[in-house]
Amino acid sequence: MPAIIVVGLQWGDEGKGKMIDILSQQAEFIVRSQGGHNAGHTLLTQGQEFKFHLIPSGILHAHTRCVIAGGTVIQPKALLEEINELQKRGVSVKDRLFISPSAHVIFPYHVLLDALLESLRGKEAIGTTQRGIGPCYTDASSRQGIRIAELIRPSALRRKLQTTLPHVNATLASFNKAPFSLEEIVAEYSGYGTKLSSFVAPAEEMIYDAIKQSRPVLFEGAHGTYLDITFGSYPFVTSSHTLAAGVACGAGVGPTRIDHTLGVLKAYTTRVGRGPLPTTLTSKEHALFLPPERAREVGTTTGRERRLGWFDAVLARHALGLSGVDSIALMKLDILDSLDSVKICTAYRLNKEKISLPPQTEEEWEEIEPVYEELPGWKKATSSIKKLKDLPKEARAYLDRIEELLKIPFSFVSLGPDREQTLVLHNPFCPHALSAS
């Protein structure tokens, strides 16, 4: 059985959670390997809504084992709240959730520093979730981070904090902020360590053994391609590597062990917070879309409305190459059902010249103009359709044009939030299964 990575190809919020939920039906291990509780997945299954931030959404399938790998950053209180919420709703996590001792821990000073640094930027603020993700990754890179391995050992936690806190408090003093108390943090976080210790396991070894034994493993990417710290729309990015290679690296898995990479795209484009969105809808076009609540375009983590844009084939094409995508899941086609026409950005214009790659500088992002193709809309509901051939011909033409531009086949087309509202054209876990074509 294969090892599959699911990766977002836009600015996050593409619908990866739904694809993880569908593929988890065949997976034995589901792995989250980068980012922290700044990510969010919302799933609607059997009439129930579940929101995930750290725990892989495959936990809803009773046969799965879920791993939070070493490339993540963990806020222990948030993770414990997520565990408790699942248990209250009847989802068992005992002997099913495993945490790598190599994952780094988010402390209160990371959250405060995140907010202070964002406020310093003023009008140039990036729009972070202010959950301490960036400062935690900064500590990891500067070799002064504290990991789960220390969190579950009170003496090690104290020793590490004794080294780290003086530097933190010196920085806070420059902002005229009160210092953090060593004893208070040790007391609070030792308690978290005690509660989480039963979940800590040699996660990377578990993943390696599962792949070696040909057991199905699913890697759950967080965020999206253009939030990648290196290849995203810098500086409006997250602090981790969000490409398929970053997902594998954060899980401690060599790239040759991955059999299939599934790229997830919305049928249009969205992003939360500041930063470029070349295909942003005009106010008139925005009025024709469903309201954000009905379109399900409110951030799971931030509660902020997402900005809307037309499908951007330039960004999608480039993202496919960055992650070596084998097939595509196209999500939320149903949101376009009410439109008279739909647009696809096929190129950009910069300084009167057509370009076919994303820009590199903030100035160029601001200056580019999208070049559109306009196609007729279908003005028919698609959410109950079960076969690709039964889609309105205009919707089929829209899909065909996107596939033609990207030169990568579709594996899934999503027509609504429910698991059942999905056309399965090719399941990489079950390559010989009947399709919905």
XYZ file of C-alpha atoms in Angstrom:
437
model
C 0.000 0.000 0.000
C 1.277 3.491 -0.793
C 2.462 6.437 1.274
C 0.519 9.530 0.185
C 1.066 13.223 0.884
C -1.859 15.662 0.745
C -0.615 19.196 0.145
C -2.339 22.540 -0.407
C -1.509 24.377 -3.628
C -2.808 27.863 -2.803
C -2.763 29.907 0.447
C -4.243 27.248 2.701
C -7.927 26.561 3.377
C -8.148 24.586 0.126
C -10.146 21.711 1.613
C -7.312 19.395 2.652
C -9.227 18.303 5.745
C -12.016 16.803 3.677
C -9.533 14.930 1.489
C -7.733 13.607 4.572
C -11.081 12.428 5.909
C -11.899 10.586 2.674
C -8.463 8.997 2.281
C -8.356 8.056 5.969
C -10.914 5.375 5.216
C -8.066 3.351 3.673
C -5.102 4.708 5.687
C -3.747 3.100 8.825
C -1.443 5.947 9.878
C -2.190 9.656 9.448
C 0.715 12.016 10.069
C 0.823 15.766 10.745
C 4.396 16.992 10.404
C 4.631 20.794 10.186
C 3.028 23.934 11.526
C 1.070 24.264 14.734
C -2.373 25.215 15.980
C -2.394 28.129 13.546
C -3.684 25.647 10.956
C -7.304 24.559 10.903
C -9.473 21.922 9.275
C -13.273 21.902 9.461
C -15.029 18.630 8.681
C -18.717 17.933 8.297
C -19.469 14.246 8.617
C -22.809 12.579 9.342
C -24.270 15.949 10.254
C -21.575 16.724 12.828
C -18.998 19.486 12.487
C -15.475 18.915 13.791
C -12.679 21.486 13.915
C -9.050 20.399 14.036
C -5.888 22.411 14.626
C -3.159 19.946 15.649
C -4.610 16.451 15.723
C -4.848 14.804 12.284
C -8.477 14.810 11.186
C -8.201 11.101 10.377
C -8.710 10.472 14.107
C -12.457 10.320 13.340
C -11.894 6.898 11.749
C -11.661 4.327 14.550
C -9.120 2.111 12.767
C -6.474 4.828 12.349
C -3.383 5.786 14.305
C -2.535 9.473 14.249
C 0.937 10.948 14.620
C 2.033 14.500 15.445
C 5.594 14.378 14.133
C 8.798 16.216 14.992
C 8.437 19.048 12.486
C 5.430 20.503 14.306
C 5.271 23.097 17.085
C 2.850 22.270 19.893
C 0.956 24.494 22.293
C 0.237 21.896 25.024
C -2.884 23.544 26.428
C -4.436 23.831 22.959
C -3.600 20.201 22.198
C -5.100 18.992 25.482
C -8.266 20.996 24.782
C -8.519 19.349 21.367
C -8.036 15.893 22.922
C -10.669 16.583 25.592
C -13.178 17.885 23.039
C -12.816 14.728 20.940
C -13.207 12.491 23.974
C -16.330 14.382 25.078
C -17.809 13.704 21.645
C -17.060 9.991 21.849
C -13.862 9.882 19.759
C -11.237 7.690 21.418
C -7.618 8.878 21.312
C -6.076 6.404 23.765
C -3.462 4.251 22.012
C -4.354 6.053 18.766
C -2.583 9.400 19.113
C 1.216 9.593 19.209
C 3.448 12.644 19.666
C 7.084 12.866 18.623
C 9.499 13.863 21.408
C 11.291 16.005 18.790
C 8.387 18.452 18.323
C 9.014 21.915 19.771
C 6.825 23.493 22.446
C 5.105 26.890 22.272
C 5.334 28.878 25.525
C 3.433 32.018 26.640
C 6.429 34.197 25.807
C 6.276 33.018 22.187
C 2.692 34.256 21.940
C 3.548 37.614 23.524
C 6.597 38.092 21.295
C 4.485 37.247 18.242
C 2.018 40.019 19.124
C 4.760 42.536 19.965
C 6.677 41.928 16.745
C 3.486 42.198 14.709
C 2.608 45.504 16.379
C 6.094 46.843 15.606
C 5.464 46.308 11.903
C 2.567 48.761 12.001
C 1.068 49.141 8.530
C 3.479 46.455 7.300
C 2.025 43.836 9.664
C 1.959 40.381 8.114
C -1.353 39.306 9.630
C -0.101 36.344 11.659
C -2.483 34.360 13.857
C -0.416 35.586 16.855
C -0.291 32.093 18.318
C 3.467 32.032 18.830
C 4.292 29.892 15.821
C 7.006 32.104 14.308
C 8.885 32.815 17.570
C 8.795 29.110 18.442
C 10.336 28.160 15.087
C 12.862 30.985 15.591
C 13.921 29.435 18.912
C 14.206 26.038 17.232
C 16.453 27.485 14.508
C 18.606 29.371 17.021
C 19.007 26.178 19.065
C 17.322 27.480 22.196
C 13.964 25.781 21.727
C 12.370 23.384 24.189
C 10.937 20.148 22.868
C 8.330 17.648 23.982
C 11.235 15.474 25.186
C 12.003 18.130 27.823
C 8.371 19.005 28.527
C 7.651 15.530 29.917
C 10.751 15.586 32.160
C 10.377 18.318 34.841
C 14.101 18.527 35.639
C 14.988 18.905 31.954
C 12.213 21.475 31.483
C 13.522 23.549 34.387
C 17.115 23.340 33.149
C 16.172 24.484 29.637
C 13.991 27.327 30.901
C 16.762 28.521 33.216
C 18.885 29.027 30.103
C 16.172 30.432 27.832
C 14.128 32.737 30.083
C 16.885 35.307 30.802
C 17.200 35.966 27.054
C 13.421 36.154 26.673
C 12.980 38.508 29.625
C 15.789 40.762 28.387
C 13.945 41.093 25.073
C 10.662 41.811 26.846
C 12.331 44.504 28.955
C 13.102 46.406 25.746
C 9.325 46.511 25.168
C 8.719 47.579 28.805
C 6.997 44.275 29.454
C 7.102 42.376 32.747
C 9.367 39.304 32.908
C 8.013 35.771 32.941
C 8.375 33.776 36.148
C 10.437 30.601 35.906
C 8.485 28.928 38.711
C 5.088 29.754 37.211
C 5.997 28.397 33.776
C 7.606 25.264 35.235
C 4.519 24.592 37.369
C 2.064 25.096 34.500
C 4.016 23.287 31.817
C 5.086 20.368 34.034
C 1.378 19.721 34.470
C 0.884 19.688 30.708
C 3.852 17.356 30.359
C 2.352 14.913 32.841
C -0.944 14.844 30.950
C 0.705 14.428 27.537
C 3.419 11.946 28.526
C 1.298 8.880 27.751
C 0.992 10.048 24.128
C 4.728 10.528 23.540
C 6.253 7.776 21.405
C 9.063 7.196 18.870
C 6.803 8.570 16.152
C 9.302 8.681 13.306
C 10.282 5.057 13.901
C 6.598 4.092 13.835
C 6.161 5.832 10.486
C 9.293 4.248 9.039
C 8.231 0.765 10.149
C 4.725 1.237 8.726
C 6.083 2.250 5.312
C 8.622 -0.574 5.369
C 5.786 -3.031 6.031
C 3.715 -1.529 3.165
C 0.980 -0.327 5.494
C -0.978 2.672 4.145
C 0.339 5.980 5.496
C -1.240 9.373 4.840
C 0.687 12.608 5.407
C -1.505 15.612 6.190
C 0.030 18.848 4.933
C -0.876 22.072 6.719
C -1.310 25.550 5.206
C -0.567 25.889 1.467
C 2.214 26.298 -1.076
C 2.214 30.093 -1.098
C 2.573 30.224 2.683
C 5.861 28.298 2.494
C 8.681 30.103 4.323
C 10.973 29.840 1.270
C 8.763 29.583 -1.818
C 5.647 31.429 -0.670
C 4.563 35.051 -1.200
C 7.289 36.236 1.172
C 7.105 37.878 3.701
C 3.374 37.089 3.929
C 4.053 33.458 4.769
C 4.062 31.038 7.686
C 7.200 29.838 9.473
C 7.398 26.263 8.205
C 7.958 24.436 4.931
C 4.540 23.672 3.467
C 5.574 21.878 0.259
C 5.441 18.094 -0.071
C 9.178 17.900 0.662
C 8.633 19.863 3.883
C 5.855 17.505 4.929
C 8.123 14.491 4.393
C 11.090 16.127 6.131
C 9.004 17.103 9.169
C 7.922 13.478 9.492
C 11.473 12.168 9.218
C 10.684 10.379 5.958
C 12.947 10.255 2.919
C 11.394 11.546 -0.330
C 11.854 8.201 -2.106
C 9.409 6.634 0.359
C 6.493 8.710 -0.939
C 4.378 7.016 -3.620
C 1.830 9.714 -4.495
C 1.381 13.428 -3.869
C -2.182 14.726 -4.044
C -2.441 18.487 -4.566
C -5.577 20.235 -3.295
C -7.001 23.299 -5.059
C -10.184 25.285 -4.659
C -12.165 25.953 -7.825
C -11.379 29.605 -7.093
C -8.777 31.253 -4.815
C -8.848 32.554 -1.243
C -6.492 33.790 1.424
C -6.732 35.121 4.988
C -4.915 38.213 6.194
C -2.537 40.498 4.342
C -0.531 39.641 1.278
C -1.035 39.392 -2.470
C -4.086 37.872 -4.103
C -3.719 38.727 -7.814
C -7.177 37.569 -8.886
C -9.092 39.429 -6.155
C -12.751 39.865 -7.086
C -14.060 43.326 -7.839
C -16.763 44.588 -5.479
C -19.358 43.856 -8.173
C -18.069 40.294 -8.644
C -17.890 39.794 -4.882
C -21.571 40.657 -4.565
C -22.435 37.803 -6.950
C -20.691 35.195 -4.783
C -22.452 33.569 -1.866
C -22.011 35.368 1.486
C -18.864 34.131 3.314
C -20.876 32.105 5.844
C -22.822 30.216 3.177
C -19.723 29.820 1.032
C -17.928 28.437 4.103
C -15.200 31.060 3.742
C -14.597 31.966 7.368
C -11.240 30.873 8.809
C -11.338 27.846 11.157
C -8.492 29.233 13.262
C -8.940 33.005 13.061
C -12.673 33.415 12.448
C -11.760 35.991 9.801
C -13.543 36.161 6.465
C -11.338 34.948 3.638
C -10.612 37.173 0.664
C -11.918 35.792 -2.628
C -10.352 35.591 -6.081
C -10.802 33.756 -9.373
C -8.942 30.531 -10.105
C -5.267 31.313 -10.702
C -3.699 28.811 -13.096
C -0.313 30.576 -12.910
C -0.003 29.930 -9.192
C -1.472 26.442 -9.482
C 0.920 25.402 -12.262
C 3.964 26.591 -10.324
C 2.755 24.908 -7.118
C 2.362 21.577 -8.918
C 6.039 21.619 -9.819
C 7.222 22.724 -6.376
C 5.615 19.678 -4.752
C 5.863 17.157 -7.595
C 2.098 16.644 -7.592
C 0.748 13.462 -9.206
C -2.970 14.274 -9.178
C -5.381 16.991 -8.068
C -8.408 17.292 -5.821
C -10.520 20.261 -6.957
C -12.701 21.530 -4.133
C -15.841 23.637 -3.727
C -16.962 23.639 -7.353
C -20.516 24.027 -6.003
C -19.748 27.546 -4.733
C -19.625 28.701 -8.365
C -23.068 27.256 -9.191
C -24.926 30.580 -9.114
C -22.569 32.606 -11.322
C -23.374 33.736 -14.869
C -19.724 33.362 -15.858
C -16.454 32.201 -14.324
C -12.890 33.369 -14.896
C -9.520 31.624 -15.015
C -6.276 33.572 -14.765
C -3.932 32.104 -17.391
C -1.037 34.600 -17.166
C 0.030 37.885 -15.583
C 0.944 41.167 -17.206
C 3.922 43.027 -15.726
C 5.371 46.148 -17.356
C 3.215 45.441 -20.443
C 4.730 41.967 -20.838
C 3.031 38.631 -20.229
C 4.662 36.458 -17.567
C 3.813 32.896 -16.603
C 5.515 32.630 -13.199
C 4.700 34.212 -9.824
C 6.627 37.401 -8.999
C 9.443 37.520 -6.435
C 9.168 40.961 -4.820
C 6.351 42.701 -2.972
C 6.443 45.505 -5.544
C 5.979 43.083 -8.447
C 3.109 41.327 -6.665
C 1.385 44.710 -6.384
C 2.013 45.634 -10.019
C 0.963 42.470 -11.842
C -2.380 42.317 -13.607
C -4.142 39.000 -14.221
C -4.905 37.907 -17.780
C -8.264 36.134 -17.796
C -10.225 33.672 -19.853
C -13.960 33.949 -19.197
C -16.194 30.887 -19.469
C -19.980 30.596 -19.201
C -21.405 29.623 -15.828
C -23.797 26.721 -15.375
C -26.483 28.241 -13.108
C -27.472 24.805 -11.801
C -26.979 23.124 -8.431
C -24.247 20.482 -8.474
C -24.149 19.401 -4.816
C -26.225 16.240 -5.300
C -24.514 14.999 -8.490
C -22.828 11.585 -8.198
C -21.175 11.186 -11.610
C -18.815 13.469 -13.506
C -20.784 12.920 -16.716
C -23.900 14.311 -15.008
C -22.364 17.712 -14.313
C -23.707 20.589 -16.445
C -21.714 20.835 -19.658
C -20.444 24.289 -18.662
C -19.094 22.909 -15.375
C -17.416 20.087 -17.299
C -15.899 22.652 -19.666
C -14.542 24.587 -16.683
C -12.927 21.442 -15.253
C -11.566 20.431 -18.650
C -9.969 23.843 -19.165
C -8.285 23.774 -15.754
C -6.995 20.257 -16.381
C -5.739 21.338 -19.811
C -3.872 24.309 -18.326
C -2.337 22.332 -15.461
C -1.599 19.112 -17.371
C -2.227 17.032 -14.242
C -5.307 14.782 -13.877
C -8.069 15.190 -11.321
C -8.504 12.445 -8.741
C -11.377 14.088 -6.855
C -13.945 16.837 -7.439
C -15.752 18.142 -4.362
C -19.321 19.430 -4.623
C -20.076 20.209 -0.975
C -18.832 19.854 2.609
C -20.110 16.319 3.238
C -17.915 13.307 2.583
C -20.569 11.948 0.215
C -20.540 15.116 -1.924
C -17.359 14.053 -3.700
C -16.722 12.633 -7.157
C -13.971 10.035 -6.789
C -12.281 9.660 -10.168
C -9.147 7.917 -8.940
C -8.318 6.992 -5.345
C -4.526 6.631 -4.997
C -5.047 4.160 -2.147
C -7.409 2.079 -4.322
C -6.208 2.545 -7.922
C -8.445 -0.217 -9.306
C -11.689 0.889 -7.635
C -14.666 2.017 -9.709
C -14.676 5.744 -10.416
C -17.448 8.356 -10.505
C -16.595 9.379 -14.056
